[in-house]
Short mmCIF file of C-alpha atoms and ligand atoms in Angstrom, two decimals:
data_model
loop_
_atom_site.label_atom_id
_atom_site.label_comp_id
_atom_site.label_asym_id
_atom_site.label_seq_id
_atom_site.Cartn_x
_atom_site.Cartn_y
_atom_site.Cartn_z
CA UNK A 226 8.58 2.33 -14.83
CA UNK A 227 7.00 -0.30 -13.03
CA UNK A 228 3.89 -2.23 -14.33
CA UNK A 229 0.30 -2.38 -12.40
CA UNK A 230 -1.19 -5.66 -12.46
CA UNK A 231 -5.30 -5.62 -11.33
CA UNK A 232 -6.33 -8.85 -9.61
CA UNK A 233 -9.90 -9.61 -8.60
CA UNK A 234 -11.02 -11.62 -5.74
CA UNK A 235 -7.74 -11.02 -4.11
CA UNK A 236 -8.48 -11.52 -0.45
CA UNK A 237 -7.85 -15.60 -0.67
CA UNK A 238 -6.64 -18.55 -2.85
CA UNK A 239 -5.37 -17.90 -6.02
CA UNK A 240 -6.06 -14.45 -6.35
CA UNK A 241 -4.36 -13.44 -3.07
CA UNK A 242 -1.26 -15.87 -4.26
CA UNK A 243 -1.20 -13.52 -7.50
CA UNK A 244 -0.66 -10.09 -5.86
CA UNK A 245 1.94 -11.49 -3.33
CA UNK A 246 3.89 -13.00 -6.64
CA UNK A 247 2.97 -10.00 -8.90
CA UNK A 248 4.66 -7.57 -6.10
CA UNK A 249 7.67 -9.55 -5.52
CA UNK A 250 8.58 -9.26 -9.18
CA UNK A 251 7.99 -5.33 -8.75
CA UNK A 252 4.76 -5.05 -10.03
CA UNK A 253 2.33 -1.88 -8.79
CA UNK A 254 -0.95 -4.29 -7.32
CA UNK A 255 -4.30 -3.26 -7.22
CA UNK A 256 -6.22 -5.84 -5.49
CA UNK A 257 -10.04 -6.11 -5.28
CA UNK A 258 -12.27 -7.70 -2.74
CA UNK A 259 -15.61 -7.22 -0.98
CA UNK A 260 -14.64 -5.94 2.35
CA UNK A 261 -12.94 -3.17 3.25
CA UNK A 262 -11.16 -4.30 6.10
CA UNK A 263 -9.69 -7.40 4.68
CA UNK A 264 -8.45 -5.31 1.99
CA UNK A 265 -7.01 -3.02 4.89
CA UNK A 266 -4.97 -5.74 6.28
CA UNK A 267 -3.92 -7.56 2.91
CA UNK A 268 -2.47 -3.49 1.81
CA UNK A 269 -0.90 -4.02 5.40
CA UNK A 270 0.72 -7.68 4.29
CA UNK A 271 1.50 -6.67 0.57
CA UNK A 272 3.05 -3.38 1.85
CA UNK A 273 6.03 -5.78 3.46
CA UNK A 274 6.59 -6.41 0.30
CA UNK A 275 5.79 -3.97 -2.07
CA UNK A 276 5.37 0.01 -1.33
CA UNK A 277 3.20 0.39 -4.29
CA UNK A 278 -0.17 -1.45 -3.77
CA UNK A 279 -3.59 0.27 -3.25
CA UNK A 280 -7.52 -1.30 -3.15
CA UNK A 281 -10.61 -1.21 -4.95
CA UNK A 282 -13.87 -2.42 -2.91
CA UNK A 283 -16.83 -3.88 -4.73
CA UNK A 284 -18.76 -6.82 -5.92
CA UNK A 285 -17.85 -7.75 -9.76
CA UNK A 286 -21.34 -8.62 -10.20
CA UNK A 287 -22.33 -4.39 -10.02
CA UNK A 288 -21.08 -3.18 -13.09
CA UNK A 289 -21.62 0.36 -11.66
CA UNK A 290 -19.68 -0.38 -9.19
CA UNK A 291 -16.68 -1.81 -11.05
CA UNK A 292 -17.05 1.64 -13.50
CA UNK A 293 -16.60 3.42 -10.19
CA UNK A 294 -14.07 1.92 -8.76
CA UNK A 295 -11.64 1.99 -12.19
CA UNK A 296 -12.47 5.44 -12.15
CA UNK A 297 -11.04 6.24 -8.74
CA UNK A 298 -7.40 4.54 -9.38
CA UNK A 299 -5.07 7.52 -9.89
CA UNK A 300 -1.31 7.60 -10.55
CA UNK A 301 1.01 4.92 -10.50
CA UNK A 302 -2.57 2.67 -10.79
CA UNK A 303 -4.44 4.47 -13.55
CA UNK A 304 -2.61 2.18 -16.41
CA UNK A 305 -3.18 -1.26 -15.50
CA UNK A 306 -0.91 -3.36 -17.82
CA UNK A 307 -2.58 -7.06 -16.49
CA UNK A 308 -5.64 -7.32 -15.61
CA UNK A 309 -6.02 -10.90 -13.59
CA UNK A 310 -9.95 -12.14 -14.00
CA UNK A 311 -9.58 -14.44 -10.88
CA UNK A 312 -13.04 -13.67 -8.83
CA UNK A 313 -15.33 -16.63 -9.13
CA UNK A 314 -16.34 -19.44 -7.21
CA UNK A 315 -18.37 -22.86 -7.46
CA UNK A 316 -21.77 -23.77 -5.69
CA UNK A 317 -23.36 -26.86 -4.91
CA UNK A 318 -22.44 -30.16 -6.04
CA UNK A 319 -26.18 -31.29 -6.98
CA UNK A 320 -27.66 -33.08 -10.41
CA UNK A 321 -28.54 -30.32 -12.76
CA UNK A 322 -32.01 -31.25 -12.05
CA UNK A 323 -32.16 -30.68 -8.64
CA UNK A 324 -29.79 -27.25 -8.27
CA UNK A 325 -30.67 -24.03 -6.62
CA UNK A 326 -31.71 -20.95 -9.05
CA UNK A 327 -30.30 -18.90 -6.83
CA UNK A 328 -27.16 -20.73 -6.85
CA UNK A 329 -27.10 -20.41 -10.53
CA UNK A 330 -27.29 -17.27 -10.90
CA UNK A 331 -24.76 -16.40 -8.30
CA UNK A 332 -22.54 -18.29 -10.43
CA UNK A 333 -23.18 -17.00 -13.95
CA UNK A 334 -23.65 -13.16 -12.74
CA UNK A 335 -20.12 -13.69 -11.21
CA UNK A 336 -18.05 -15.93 -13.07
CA UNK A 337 -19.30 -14.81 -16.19
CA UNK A 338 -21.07 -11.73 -16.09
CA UNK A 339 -18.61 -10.60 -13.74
CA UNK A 340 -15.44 -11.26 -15.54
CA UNK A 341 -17.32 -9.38 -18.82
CA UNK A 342 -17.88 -6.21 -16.45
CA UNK A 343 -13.88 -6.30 -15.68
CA UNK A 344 -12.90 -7.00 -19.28
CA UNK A 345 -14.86 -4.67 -20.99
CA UNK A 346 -13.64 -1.78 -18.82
CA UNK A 347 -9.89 -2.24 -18.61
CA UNK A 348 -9.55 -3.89 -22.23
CA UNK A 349 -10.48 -0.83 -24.55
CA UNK A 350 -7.56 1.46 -22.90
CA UNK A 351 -4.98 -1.67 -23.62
CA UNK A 352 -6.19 -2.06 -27.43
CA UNK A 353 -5.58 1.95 -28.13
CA UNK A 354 -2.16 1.64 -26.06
CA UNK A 355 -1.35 -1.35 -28.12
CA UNK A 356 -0.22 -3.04 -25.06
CA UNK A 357 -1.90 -5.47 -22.37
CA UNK A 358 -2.63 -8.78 -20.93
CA UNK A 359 -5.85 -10.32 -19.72
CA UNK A 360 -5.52 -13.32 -17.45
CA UNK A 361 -8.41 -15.01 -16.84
CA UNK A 362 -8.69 -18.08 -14.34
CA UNK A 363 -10.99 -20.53 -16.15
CA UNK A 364 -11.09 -24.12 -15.36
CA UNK A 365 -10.23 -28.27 -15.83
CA UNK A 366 -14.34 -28.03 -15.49
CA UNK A 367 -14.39 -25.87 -18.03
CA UNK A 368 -13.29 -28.97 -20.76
CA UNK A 369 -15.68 -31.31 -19.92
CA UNK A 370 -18.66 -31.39 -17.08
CA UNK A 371 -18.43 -33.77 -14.03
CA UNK A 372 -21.05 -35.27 -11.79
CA UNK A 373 -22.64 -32.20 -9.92
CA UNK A 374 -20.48 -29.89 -11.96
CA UNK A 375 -23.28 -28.89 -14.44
CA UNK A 376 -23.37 -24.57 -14.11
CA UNK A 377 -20.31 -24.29 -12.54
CA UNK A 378 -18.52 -26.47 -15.46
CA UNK A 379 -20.78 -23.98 -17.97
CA UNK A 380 -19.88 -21.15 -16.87
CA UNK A 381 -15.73 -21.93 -17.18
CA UNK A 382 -16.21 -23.32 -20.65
CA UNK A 383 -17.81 -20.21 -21.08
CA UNK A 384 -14.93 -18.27 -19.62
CA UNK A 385 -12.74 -20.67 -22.42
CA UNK A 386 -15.29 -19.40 -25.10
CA UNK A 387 -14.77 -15.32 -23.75
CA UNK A 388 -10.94 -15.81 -23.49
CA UNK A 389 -10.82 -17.39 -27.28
CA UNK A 390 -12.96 -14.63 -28.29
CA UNK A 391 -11.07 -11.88 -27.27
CA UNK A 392 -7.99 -13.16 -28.56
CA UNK A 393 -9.52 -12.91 -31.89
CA UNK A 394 -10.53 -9.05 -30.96
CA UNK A 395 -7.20 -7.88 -29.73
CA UNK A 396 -5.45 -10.12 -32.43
CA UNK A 397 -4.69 -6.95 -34.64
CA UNK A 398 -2.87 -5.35 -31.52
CA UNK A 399 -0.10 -6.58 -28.93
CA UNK A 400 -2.90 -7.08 -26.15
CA UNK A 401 -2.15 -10.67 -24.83
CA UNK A 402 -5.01 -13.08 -23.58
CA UNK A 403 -4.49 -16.29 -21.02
CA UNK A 404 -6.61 -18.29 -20.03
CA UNK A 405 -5.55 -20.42 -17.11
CA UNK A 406 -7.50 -23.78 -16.67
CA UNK A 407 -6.23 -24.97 -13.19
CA UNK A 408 -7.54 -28.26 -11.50
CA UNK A 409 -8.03 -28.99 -7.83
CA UNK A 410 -6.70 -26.01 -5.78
CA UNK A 411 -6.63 -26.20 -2.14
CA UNK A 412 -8.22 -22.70 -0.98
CA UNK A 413 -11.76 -21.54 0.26
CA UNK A 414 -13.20 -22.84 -3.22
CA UNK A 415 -14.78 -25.86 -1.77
CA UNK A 416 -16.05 -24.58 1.25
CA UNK A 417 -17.85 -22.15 -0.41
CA UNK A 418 -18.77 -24.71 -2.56
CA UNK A 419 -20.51 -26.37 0.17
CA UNK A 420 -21.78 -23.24 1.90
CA UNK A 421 -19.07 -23.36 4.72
CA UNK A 422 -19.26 -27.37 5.11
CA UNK A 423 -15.74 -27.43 6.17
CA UNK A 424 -15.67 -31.14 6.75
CA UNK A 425 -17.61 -31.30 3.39
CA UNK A 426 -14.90 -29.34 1.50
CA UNK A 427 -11.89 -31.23 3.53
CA UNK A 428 -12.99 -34.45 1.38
CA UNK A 429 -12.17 -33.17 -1.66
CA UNK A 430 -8.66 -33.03 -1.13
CA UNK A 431 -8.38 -36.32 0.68
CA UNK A 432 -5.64 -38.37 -0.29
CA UNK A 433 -4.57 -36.33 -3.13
CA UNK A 434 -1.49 -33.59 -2.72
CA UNK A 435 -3.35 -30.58 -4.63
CA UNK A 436 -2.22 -27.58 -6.17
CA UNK A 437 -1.46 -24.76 -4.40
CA UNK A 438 -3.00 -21.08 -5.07
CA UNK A 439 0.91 -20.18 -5.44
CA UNK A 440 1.15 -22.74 -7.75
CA UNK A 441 -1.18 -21.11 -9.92
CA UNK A 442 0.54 -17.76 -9.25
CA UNK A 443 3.84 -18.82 -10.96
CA UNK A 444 2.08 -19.91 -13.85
CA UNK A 445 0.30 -16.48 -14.33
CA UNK A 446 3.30 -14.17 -13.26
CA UNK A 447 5.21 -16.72 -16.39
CA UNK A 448 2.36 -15.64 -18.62
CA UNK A 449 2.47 -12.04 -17.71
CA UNK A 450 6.35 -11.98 -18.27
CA UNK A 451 6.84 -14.24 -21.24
CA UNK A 452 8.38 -11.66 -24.42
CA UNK A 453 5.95 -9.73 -25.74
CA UNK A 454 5.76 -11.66 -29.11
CA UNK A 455 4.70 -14.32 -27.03
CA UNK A 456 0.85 -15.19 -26.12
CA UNK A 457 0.77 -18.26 -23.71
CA UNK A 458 -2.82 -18.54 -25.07
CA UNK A 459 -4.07 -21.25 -22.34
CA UNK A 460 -2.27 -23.86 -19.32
CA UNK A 461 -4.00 -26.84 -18.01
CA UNK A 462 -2.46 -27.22 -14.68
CA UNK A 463 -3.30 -30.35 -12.44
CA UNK A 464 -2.59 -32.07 -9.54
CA UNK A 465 0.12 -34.80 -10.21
CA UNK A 466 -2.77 -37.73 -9.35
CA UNK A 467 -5.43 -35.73 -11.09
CA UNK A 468 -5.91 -36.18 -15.22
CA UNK A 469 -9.11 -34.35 -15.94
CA UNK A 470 -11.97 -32.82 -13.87
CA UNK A 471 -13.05 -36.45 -13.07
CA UNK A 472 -10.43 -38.61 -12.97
CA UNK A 473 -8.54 -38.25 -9.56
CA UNK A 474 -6.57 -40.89 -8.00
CA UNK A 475 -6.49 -40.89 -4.27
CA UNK A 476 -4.32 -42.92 -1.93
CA UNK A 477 -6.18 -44.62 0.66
P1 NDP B 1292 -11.39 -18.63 -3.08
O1 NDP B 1292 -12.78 -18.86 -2.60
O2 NDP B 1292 -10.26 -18.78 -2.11
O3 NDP B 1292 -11.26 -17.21 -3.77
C1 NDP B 1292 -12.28 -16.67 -4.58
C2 NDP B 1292 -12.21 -15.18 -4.47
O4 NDP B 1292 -13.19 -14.61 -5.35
C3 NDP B 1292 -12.53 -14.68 -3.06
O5 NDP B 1292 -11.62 -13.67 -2.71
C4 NDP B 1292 -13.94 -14.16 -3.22
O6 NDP B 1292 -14.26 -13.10 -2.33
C5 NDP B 1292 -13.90 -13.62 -4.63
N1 NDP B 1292 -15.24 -13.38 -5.13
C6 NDP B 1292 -16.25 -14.28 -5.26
N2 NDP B 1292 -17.35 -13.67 -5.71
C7 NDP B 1292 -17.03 -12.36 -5.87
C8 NDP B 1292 -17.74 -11.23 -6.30
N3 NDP B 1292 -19.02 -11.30 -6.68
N4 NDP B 1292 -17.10 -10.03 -6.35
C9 NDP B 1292 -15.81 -9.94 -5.97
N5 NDP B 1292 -15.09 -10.97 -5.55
C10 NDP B 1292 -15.69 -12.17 -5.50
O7 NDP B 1292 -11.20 -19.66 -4.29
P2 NDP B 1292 -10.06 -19.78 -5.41
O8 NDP B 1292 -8.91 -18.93 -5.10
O9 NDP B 1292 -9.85 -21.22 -5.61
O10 NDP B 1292 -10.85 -19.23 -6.68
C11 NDP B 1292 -10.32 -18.25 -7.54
C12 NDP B 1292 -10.73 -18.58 -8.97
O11 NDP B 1292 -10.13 -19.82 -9.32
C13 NDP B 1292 -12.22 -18.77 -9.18
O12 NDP B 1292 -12.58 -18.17 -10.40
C14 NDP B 1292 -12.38 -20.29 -9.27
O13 NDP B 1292 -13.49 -20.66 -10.03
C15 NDP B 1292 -11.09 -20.65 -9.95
N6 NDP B 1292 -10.64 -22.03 -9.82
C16 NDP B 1292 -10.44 -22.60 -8.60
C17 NDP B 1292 -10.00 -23.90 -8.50
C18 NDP B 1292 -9.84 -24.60 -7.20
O14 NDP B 1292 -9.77 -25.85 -7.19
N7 NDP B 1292 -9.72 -23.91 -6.09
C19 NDP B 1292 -9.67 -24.66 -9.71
C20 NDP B 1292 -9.94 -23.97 -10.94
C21 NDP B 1292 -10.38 -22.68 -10.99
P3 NDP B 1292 -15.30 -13.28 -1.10
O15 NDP B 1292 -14.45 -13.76 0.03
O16 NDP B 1292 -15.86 -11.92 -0.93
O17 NDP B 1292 -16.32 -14.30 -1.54
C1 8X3 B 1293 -12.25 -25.85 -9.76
C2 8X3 B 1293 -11.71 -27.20 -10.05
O1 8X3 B 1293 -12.39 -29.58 -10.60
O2 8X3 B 1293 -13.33 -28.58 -8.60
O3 8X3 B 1293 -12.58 -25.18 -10.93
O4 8X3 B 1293 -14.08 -27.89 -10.76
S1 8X3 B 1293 -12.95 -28.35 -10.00
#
């Protein structure tokens, strides 16, 4: 029987990359986005690839919402097997002095708060079925802060700190936890980042070849099918000119 793999924030970058991979290896995919009709069309593109997909909609901030929405998957979807924590996002770039609140808060209520809501729904079925995988997308910024990183950089160490903690609480059962740490990622990150600056985010991957949102997909579809005795616990993966969250050498 196939698996079902659950992937949040699928409708772009990494996320999307991960249910494209996860169904070509003959996964079941729930993806989860905000808007209806791009999760219409994405069912329309997976289903070229997969027969066995189906949405959820809702914000990973509302944990009501996410309750709801587990509730509803039926059949082939009611067992998810890996659960992909990918939702998230970055903004601003300012000194922690001089950020928005409402930025902030954005930030932790969905990187954090958000991936908590996800966890703490789908986990407890895994630990009684003694089977599982959590996959969540932390960060490079989430091992050290860079200029302007400040929140952003906090809340991915603190996705480091939630991943290492509940590998300690699913340690007595087979329920496998990954935390992915990529660096710079060409997708809508940065122009969110910049509240739809495009020529904003378009600098930040000047002169640098950056990694790909499939990039990031092999490494989590090698997590999800490693043996099951073994727990690829955490991957740094950078850019071949990038060696940590600051240093990044461009060509001119
Ligand atoms: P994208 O902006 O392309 O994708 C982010 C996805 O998350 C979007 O589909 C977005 O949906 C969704 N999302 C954001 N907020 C919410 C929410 N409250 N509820 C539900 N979905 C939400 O960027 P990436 O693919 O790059 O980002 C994916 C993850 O990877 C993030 O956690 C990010 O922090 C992390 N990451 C990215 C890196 C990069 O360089 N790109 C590097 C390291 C980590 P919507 O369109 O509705 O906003
Ligand atoms: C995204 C990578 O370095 O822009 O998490 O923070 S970085």
């Amino acid at each position: 029987m196939s698996k079902t793999v659950l992937v949040t924030g699928a409708l772009s970058g990494i996320g999307k990359a991960c249910a494209f991979k996860f169904a070509q290896g003959g996964y079941n995919v729930v993806v989860t986005g905000r808007r209806q009709r791009d999760l219409d069309a994405l069912l329309d593109e997976l289903k070229s690839v997969s027969a066995a997909c189906t949405s959820l909609c809702f914000d990973v901030r509302d944990a009501a919402a996410c309750r709801s929405a587990l509730e509803s998957l039926n059949g082939e979807f009611s067992v998810i097997d890996v659960l992909i924590n990918n939702a998230g996002l970055a903004l601003g770039l300012e000194p922690e002095y001089a950020g928005s609140l409402e930025d902030w808060e954005i930030m932790i209520d969905t990187n954090i708060k958000g991936l908590l809501n996800m966890t703490r729904l789908v986990v407890p079925q895994m630990v009684e079925r003694n089977s599982g995988h959590v996959i969540n997308v932390g960060s490079v910024a989430g091992d050290a802060a860079y200029a302007g990183g400040n929140v952003y950089c906090a809340t991915k160490a603190a996705v480091k700190a939630l991943s290492d903690g509940l590998r300690i609480d699913v340690a007595d059962s087979a329920v496998r936890v990954t935390n992915l740490k990529p660096g710079l990622v060409q997708t809508n990150f940065s122009k969110v980042r910049f509240h739809g600056d495009d020529s904003k985010a378009a600098t930040v991957y000047q002169g640098i070849k950056p990694l790909t949102g499939e990039d990031i997909a092999e490494v989590a579809y090698f997590a999800a099918q490693a043996p099951a005795h073994v727990q690829i616990a955490e991957v740094l993966i950078l850019a071949t000119h990038q060696a940590s969250g600051s240093v990044i050498k461009r060509q001119s």
